mmCIF file of C-alpha atoms in Angstrom:
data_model
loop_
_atom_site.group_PDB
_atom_site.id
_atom_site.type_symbol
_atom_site.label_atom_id
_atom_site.label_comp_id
_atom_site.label_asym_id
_atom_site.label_seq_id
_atom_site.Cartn_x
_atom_site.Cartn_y
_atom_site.Cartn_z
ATOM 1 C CA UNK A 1 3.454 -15.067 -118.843
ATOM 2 C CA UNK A 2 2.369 -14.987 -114.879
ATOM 3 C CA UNK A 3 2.850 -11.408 -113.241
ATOM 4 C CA UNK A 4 5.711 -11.656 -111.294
ATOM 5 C CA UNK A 5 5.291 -11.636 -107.699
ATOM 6 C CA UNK A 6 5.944 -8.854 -105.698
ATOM 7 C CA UNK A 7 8.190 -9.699 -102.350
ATOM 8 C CA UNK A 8 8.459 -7.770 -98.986
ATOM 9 C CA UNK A 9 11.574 -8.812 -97.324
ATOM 10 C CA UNK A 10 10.976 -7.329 -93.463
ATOM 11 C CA UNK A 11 14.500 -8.202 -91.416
ATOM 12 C CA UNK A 12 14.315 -7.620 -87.780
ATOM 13 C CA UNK A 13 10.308 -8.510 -87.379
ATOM 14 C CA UNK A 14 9.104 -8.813 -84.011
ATOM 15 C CA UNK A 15 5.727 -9.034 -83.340
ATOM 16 C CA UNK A 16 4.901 -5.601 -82.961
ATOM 17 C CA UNK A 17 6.158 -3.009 -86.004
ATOM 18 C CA UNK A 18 7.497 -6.210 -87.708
ATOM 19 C CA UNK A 19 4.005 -7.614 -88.110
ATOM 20 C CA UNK A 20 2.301 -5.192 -88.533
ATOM 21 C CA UNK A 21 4.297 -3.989 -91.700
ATOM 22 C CA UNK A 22 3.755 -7.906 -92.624
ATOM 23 C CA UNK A 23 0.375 -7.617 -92.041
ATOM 24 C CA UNK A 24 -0.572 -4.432 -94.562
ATOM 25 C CA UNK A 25 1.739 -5.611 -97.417
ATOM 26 C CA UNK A 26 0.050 -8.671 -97.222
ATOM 27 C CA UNK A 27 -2.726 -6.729 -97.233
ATOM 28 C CA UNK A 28 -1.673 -4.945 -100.594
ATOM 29 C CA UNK A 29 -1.220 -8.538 -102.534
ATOM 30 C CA UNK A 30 2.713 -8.828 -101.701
ATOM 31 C CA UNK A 31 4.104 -11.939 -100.727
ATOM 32 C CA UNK A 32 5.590 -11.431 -97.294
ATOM 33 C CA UNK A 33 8.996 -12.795 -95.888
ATOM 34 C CA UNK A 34 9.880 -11.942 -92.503
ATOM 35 C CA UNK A 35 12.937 -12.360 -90.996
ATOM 36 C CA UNK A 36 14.187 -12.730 -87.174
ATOM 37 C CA UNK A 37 16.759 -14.452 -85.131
ATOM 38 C CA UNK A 38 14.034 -17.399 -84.555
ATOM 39 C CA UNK A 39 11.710 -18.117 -87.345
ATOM 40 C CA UNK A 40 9.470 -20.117 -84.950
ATOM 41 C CA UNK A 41 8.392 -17.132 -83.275
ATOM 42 C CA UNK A 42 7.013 -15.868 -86.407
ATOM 43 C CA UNK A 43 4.321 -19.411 -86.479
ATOM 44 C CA UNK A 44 1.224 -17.386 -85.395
ATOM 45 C CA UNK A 45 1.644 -14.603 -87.829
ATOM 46 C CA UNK A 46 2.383 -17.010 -90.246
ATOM 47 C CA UNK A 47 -0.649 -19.364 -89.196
ATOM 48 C CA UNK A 48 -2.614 -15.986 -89.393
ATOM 49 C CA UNK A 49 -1.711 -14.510 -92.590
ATOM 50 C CA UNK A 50 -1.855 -18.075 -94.671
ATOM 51 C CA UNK A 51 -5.285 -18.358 -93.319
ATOM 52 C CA UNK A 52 -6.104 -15.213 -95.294
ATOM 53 C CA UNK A 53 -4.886 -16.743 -98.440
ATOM 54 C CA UNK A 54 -1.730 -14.704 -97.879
ATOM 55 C CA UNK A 55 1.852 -15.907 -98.938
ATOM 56 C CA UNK A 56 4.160 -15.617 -96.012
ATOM 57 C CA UNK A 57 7.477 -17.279 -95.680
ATOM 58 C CA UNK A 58 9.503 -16.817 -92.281
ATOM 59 C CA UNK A 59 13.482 -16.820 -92.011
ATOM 60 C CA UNK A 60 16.085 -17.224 -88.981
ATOM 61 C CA UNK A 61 19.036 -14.379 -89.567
ATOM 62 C CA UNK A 62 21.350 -12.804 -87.579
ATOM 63 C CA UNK A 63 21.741 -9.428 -89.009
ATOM 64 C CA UNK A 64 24.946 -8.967 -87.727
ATOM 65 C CA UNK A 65 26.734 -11.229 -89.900
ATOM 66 C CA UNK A 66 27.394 -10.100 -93.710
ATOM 67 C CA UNK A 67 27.044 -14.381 -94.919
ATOM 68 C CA UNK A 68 23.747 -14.628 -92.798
ATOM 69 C CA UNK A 69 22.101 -11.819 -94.765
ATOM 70 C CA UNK A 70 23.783 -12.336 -98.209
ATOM 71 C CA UNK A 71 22.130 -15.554 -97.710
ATOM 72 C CA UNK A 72 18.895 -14.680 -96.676
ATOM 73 C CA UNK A 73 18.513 -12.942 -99.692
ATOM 74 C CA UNK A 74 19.698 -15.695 -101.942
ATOM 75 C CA UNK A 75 17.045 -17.412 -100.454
ATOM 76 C CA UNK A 76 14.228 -15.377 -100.098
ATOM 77 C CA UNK A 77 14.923 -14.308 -104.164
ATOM 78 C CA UNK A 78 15.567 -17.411 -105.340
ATOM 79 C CA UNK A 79 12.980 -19.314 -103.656
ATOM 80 C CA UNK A 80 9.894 -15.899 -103.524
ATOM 81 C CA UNK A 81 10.666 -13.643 -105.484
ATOM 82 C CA UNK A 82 12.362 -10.624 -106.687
ATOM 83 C CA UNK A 83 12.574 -8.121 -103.403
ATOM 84 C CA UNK A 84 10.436 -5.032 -104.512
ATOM 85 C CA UNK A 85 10.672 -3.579 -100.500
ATOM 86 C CA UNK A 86 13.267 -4.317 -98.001
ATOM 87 C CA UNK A 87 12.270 -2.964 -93.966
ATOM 88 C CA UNK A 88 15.321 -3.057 -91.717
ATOM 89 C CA UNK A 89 13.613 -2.735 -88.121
ATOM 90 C CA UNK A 90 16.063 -4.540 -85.912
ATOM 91 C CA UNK A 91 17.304 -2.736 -82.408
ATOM 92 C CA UNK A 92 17.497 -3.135 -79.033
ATOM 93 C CA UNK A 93 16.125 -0.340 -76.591
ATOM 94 C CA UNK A 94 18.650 -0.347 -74.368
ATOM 95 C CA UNK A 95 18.563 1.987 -71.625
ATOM 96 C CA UNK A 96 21.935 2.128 -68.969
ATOM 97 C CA UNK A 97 23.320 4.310 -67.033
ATOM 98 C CA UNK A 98 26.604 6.011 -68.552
ATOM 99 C CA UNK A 99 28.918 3.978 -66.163
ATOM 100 C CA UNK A 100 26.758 0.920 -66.232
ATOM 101 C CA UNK A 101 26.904 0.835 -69.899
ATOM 102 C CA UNK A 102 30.011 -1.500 -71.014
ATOM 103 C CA UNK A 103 32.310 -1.708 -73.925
ATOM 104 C CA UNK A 104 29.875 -5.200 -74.963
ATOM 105 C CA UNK A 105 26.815 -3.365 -74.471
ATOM 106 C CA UNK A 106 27.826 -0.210 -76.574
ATOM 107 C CA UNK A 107 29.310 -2.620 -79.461
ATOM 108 C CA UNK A 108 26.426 -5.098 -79.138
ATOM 109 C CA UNK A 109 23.804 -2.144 -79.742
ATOM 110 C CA UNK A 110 26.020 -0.628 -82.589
ATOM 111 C CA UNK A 111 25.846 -4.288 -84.268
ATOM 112 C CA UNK A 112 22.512 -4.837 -83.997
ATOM 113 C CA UNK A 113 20.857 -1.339 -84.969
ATOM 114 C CA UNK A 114 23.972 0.114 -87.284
ATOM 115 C CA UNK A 115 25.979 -2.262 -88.796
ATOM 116 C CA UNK A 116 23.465 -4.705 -89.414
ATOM 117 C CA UNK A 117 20.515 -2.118 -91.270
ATOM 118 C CA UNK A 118 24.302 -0.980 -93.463
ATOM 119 C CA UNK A 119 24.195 -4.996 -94.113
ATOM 120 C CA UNK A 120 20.785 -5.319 -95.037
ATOM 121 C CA UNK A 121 20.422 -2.140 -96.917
ATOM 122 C CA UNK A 122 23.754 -2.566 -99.062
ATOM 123 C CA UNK A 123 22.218 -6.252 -99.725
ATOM 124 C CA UNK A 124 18.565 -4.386 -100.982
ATOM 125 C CA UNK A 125 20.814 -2.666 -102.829
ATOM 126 C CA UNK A 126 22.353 -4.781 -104.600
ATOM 127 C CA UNK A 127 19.519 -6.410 -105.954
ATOM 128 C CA UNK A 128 17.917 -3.606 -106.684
ATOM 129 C CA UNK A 129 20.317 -1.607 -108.544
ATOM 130 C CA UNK A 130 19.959 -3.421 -111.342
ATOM 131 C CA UNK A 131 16.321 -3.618 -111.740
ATOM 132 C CA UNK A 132 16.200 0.218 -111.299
ATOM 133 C CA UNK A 133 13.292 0.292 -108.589
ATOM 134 C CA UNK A 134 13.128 -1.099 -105.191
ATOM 135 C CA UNK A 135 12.031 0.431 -101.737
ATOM 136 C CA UNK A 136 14.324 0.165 -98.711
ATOM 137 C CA UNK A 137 12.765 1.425 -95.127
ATOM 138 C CA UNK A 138 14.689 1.896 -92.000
ATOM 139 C CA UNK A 139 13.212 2.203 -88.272
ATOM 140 C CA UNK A 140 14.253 5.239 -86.954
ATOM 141 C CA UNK A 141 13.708 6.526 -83.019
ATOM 142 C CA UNK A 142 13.680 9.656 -80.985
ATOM 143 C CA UNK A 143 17.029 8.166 -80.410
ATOM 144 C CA UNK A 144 17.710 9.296 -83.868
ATOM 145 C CA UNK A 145 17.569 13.150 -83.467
ATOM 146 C CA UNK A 146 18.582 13.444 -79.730
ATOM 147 C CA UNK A 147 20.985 11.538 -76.800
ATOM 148 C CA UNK A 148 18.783 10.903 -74.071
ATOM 149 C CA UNK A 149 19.809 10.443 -70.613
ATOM 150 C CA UNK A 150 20.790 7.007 -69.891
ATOM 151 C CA UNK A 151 21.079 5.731 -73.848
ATOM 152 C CA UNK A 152 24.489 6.860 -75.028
ATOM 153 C CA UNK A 153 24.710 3.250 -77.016
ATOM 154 C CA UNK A 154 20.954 3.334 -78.456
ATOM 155 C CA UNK A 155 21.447 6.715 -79.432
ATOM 156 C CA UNK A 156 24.774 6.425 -81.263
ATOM 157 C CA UNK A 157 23.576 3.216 -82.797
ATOM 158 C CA UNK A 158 20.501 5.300 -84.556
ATOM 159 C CA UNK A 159 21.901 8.645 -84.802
ATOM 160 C CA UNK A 160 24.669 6.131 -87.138
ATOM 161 C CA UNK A 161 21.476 4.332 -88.882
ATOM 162 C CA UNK A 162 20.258 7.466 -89.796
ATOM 163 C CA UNK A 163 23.582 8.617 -91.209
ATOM 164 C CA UNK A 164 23.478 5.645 -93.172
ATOM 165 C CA UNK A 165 19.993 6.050 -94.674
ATOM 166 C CA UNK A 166 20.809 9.379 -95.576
ATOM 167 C CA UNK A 167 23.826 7.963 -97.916
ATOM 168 C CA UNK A 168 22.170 5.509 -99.471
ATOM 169 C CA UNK A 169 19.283 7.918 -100.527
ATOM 170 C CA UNK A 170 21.830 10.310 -102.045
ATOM 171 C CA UNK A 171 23.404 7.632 -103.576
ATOM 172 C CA UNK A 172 20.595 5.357 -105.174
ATOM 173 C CA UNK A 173 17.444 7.618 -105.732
ATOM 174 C CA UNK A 174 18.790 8.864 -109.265
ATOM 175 C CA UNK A 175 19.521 4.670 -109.761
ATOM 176 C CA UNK A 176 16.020 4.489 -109.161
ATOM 177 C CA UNK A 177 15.533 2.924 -105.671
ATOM 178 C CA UNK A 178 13.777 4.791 -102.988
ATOM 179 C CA UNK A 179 15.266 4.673 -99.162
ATOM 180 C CA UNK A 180 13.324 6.230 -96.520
ATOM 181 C CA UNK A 181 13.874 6.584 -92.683
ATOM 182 C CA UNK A 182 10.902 6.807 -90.372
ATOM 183 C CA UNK A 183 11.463 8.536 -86.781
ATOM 184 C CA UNK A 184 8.950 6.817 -84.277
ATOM 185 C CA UNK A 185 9.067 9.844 -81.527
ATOM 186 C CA UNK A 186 6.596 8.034 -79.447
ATOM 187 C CA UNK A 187 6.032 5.110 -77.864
ATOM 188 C CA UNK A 188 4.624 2.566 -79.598
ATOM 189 C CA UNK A 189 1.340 1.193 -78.147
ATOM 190 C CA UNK A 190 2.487 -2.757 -78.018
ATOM 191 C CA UNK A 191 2.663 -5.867 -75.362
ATOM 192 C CA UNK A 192 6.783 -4.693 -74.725
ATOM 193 C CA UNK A 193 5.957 -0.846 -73.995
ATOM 194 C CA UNK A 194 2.922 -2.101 -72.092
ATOM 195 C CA UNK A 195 4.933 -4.561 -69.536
ATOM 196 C CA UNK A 196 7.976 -1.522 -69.335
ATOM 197 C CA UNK A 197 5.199 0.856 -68.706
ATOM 198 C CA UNK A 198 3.825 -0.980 -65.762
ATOM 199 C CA UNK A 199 7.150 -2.003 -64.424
ATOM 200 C CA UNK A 200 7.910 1.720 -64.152
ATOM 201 C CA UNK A 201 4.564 1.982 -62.105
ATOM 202 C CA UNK A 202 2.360 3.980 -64.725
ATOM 203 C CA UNK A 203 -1.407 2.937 -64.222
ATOM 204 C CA UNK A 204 -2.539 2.006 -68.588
ATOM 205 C CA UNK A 205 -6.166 3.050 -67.351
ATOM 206 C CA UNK A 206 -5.025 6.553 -66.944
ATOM 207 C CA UNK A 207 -3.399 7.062 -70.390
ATOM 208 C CA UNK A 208 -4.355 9.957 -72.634
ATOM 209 C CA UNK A 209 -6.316 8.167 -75.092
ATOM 210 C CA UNK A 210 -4.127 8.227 -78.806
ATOM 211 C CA UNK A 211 -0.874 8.984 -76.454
ATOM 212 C CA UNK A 212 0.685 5.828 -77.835
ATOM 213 C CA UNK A 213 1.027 5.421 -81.553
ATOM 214 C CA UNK A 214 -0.439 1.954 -83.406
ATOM 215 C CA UNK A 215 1.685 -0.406 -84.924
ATOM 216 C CA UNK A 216 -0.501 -0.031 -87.525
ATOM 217 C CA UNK A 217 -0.246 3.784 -88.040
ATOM 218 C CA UNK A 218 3.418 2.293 -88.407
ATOM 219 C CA UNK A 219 2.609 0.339 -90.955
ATOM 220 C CA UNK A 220 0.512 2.954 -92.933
ATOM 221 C CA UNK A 221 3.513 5.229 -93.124
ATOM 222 C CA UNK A 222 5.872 2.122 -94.576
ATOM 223 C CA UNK A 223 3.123 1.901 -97.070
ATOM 224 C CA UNK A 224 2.314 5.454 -97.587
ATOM 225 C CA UNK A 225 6.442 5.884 -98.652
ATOM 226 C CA UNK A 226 6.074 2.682 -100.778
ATOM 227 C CA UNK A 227 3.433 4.180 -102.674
ATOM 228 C CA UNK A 228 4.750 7.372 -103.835
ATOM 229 C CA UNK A 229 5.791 8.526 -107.102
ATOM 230 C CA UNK A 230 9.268 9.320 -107.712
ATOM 231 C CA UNK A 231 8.963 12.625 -108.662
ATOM 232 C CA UNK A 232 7.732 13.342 -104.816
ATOM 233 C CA UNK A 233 9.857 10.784 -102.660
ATOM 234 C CA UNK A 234 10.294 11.210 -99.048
ATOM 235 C CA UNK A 235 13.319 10.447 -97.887
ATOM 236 C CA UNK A 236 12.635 11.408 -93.882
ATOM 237 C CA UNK A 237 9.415 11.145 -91.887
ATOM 238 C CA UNK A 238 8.881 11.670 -88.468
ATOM 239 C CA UNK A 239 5.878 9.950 -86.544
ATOM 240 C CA UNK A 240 4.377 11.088 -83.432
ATOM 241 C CA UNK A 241 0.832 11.176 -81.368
ATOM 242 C CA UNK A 242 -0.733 14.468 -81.245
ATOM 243 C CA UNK A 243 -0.468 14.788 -77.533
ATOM 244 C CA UNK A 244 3.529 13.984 -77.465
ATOM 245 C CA UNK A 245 5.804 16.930 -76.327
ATOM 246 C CA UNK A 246 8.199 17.680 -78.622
#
């Protein structure tokens, strides 16, 4: 009998922490399906990947509808495999001023960064339950842990995310199936941070070297919490650069 394949499902996989997660479990011989609002975005990673003998398979989902993401994973383990890790790293940033920020931006950020990682996750879990294993990985942010000036609807989407991760850890690791939260209280060195970086008039060439933290570093704590035994799970880990004030 063929070893069954082993299947990262990554939902909400731009092309910075997305790929990068794509890029080392792909790396560690799993067959990689990532999954955005516009699969076509995801053609160069794809291109990339496939030309390293990698299987990748991209998706189009909104994560804020329950059908969208029941059926992604009808899909993705019907057609891949059986999902062994499932990332939820979908949010948006947003950053308003308390009286700028409206009753559709507060709701749109809850969707998007709340209410769709409890869709995701409760579909991982449902999967996984039965098999009595799986890994399920939530993005996390500074946003997490504090309210920040100016992000009242960021901040009460992941301080909720986090609430969520929490209960699904108490609730599946003796079932067998690992869920971990990662806090990235940093900025993460990428094209996006770059552009906002400049628009807000910082010179890159005068950046503390290491003051931004590597997708990649990213990635190596997904895989780090993958890895471990479950007799020493972590449920919470927090990410920074050693220069960031905290």
């Amino acid at each position: 009998m063929p070893e069954t394949k082993k299947v990262a499902l990554l939902v909400g996989a731009g092309d910075a922490i997305g790929a990068a997660v794509a890029r080392r479990f792909a790396l560690g011989g799993f067959a990689v399906c990532v999954a955005r609002r516009d699969a076509a975005k995801s053609d160069q990673l794809g291109e990339e990947l496939r030309k390293e003998g990698c299987d990748f398979h991209a998706f189009s989902v909104d994560a804020r509808s329950a059908e969208a993401v029941q059926a992604l994973f009808t899909k993705v383990e019907n057609g891949v495999g059986p999902i062994e890790v499932c990332l939820f790293n979908a949010g948006s940033n947003v950053n308003k001023p308390l009286l700028e920020t409206t009753e559709k931006l507060f709701t749109r950020a809850w969707e998007l960064a709340c209410y769709g990682g409890f869709l995701v996750g409760r579909e991982a879990a449902r999967h996984m339950i039965p098999r009595g294993r799986g890994t399920i990985l939530f993005t996390g942010a500074t946003a997490s842990l504090r309210g920040g000036k100016g992000f009242a609807a960021f901040s009460a989407a992941k301080f909720g995310l986090r609430a969520v991760a929490q209960a699904m850890a108490r609730e599946l690791g003796p079932k067998g199936v690992h869920v971990m939260h990662l806090i990235i209280d940093a900025g993460v060195d990428s094209v996006a941070i770059h552009e906002r970086m400049k628009a807000a008039g910082v010179d890159l060439s005068t950046i503390k070297p290491d003051s931004l933290t590597r997708t990649s570093s990213i990635a190596e704590a997904y895989w780090f919490a993958h890895q471990q035994s479950r007799d020493g799970w972590t449920h919470e880990l927090d990410l920074r650069p050693s220069v960031e004030a905290w």
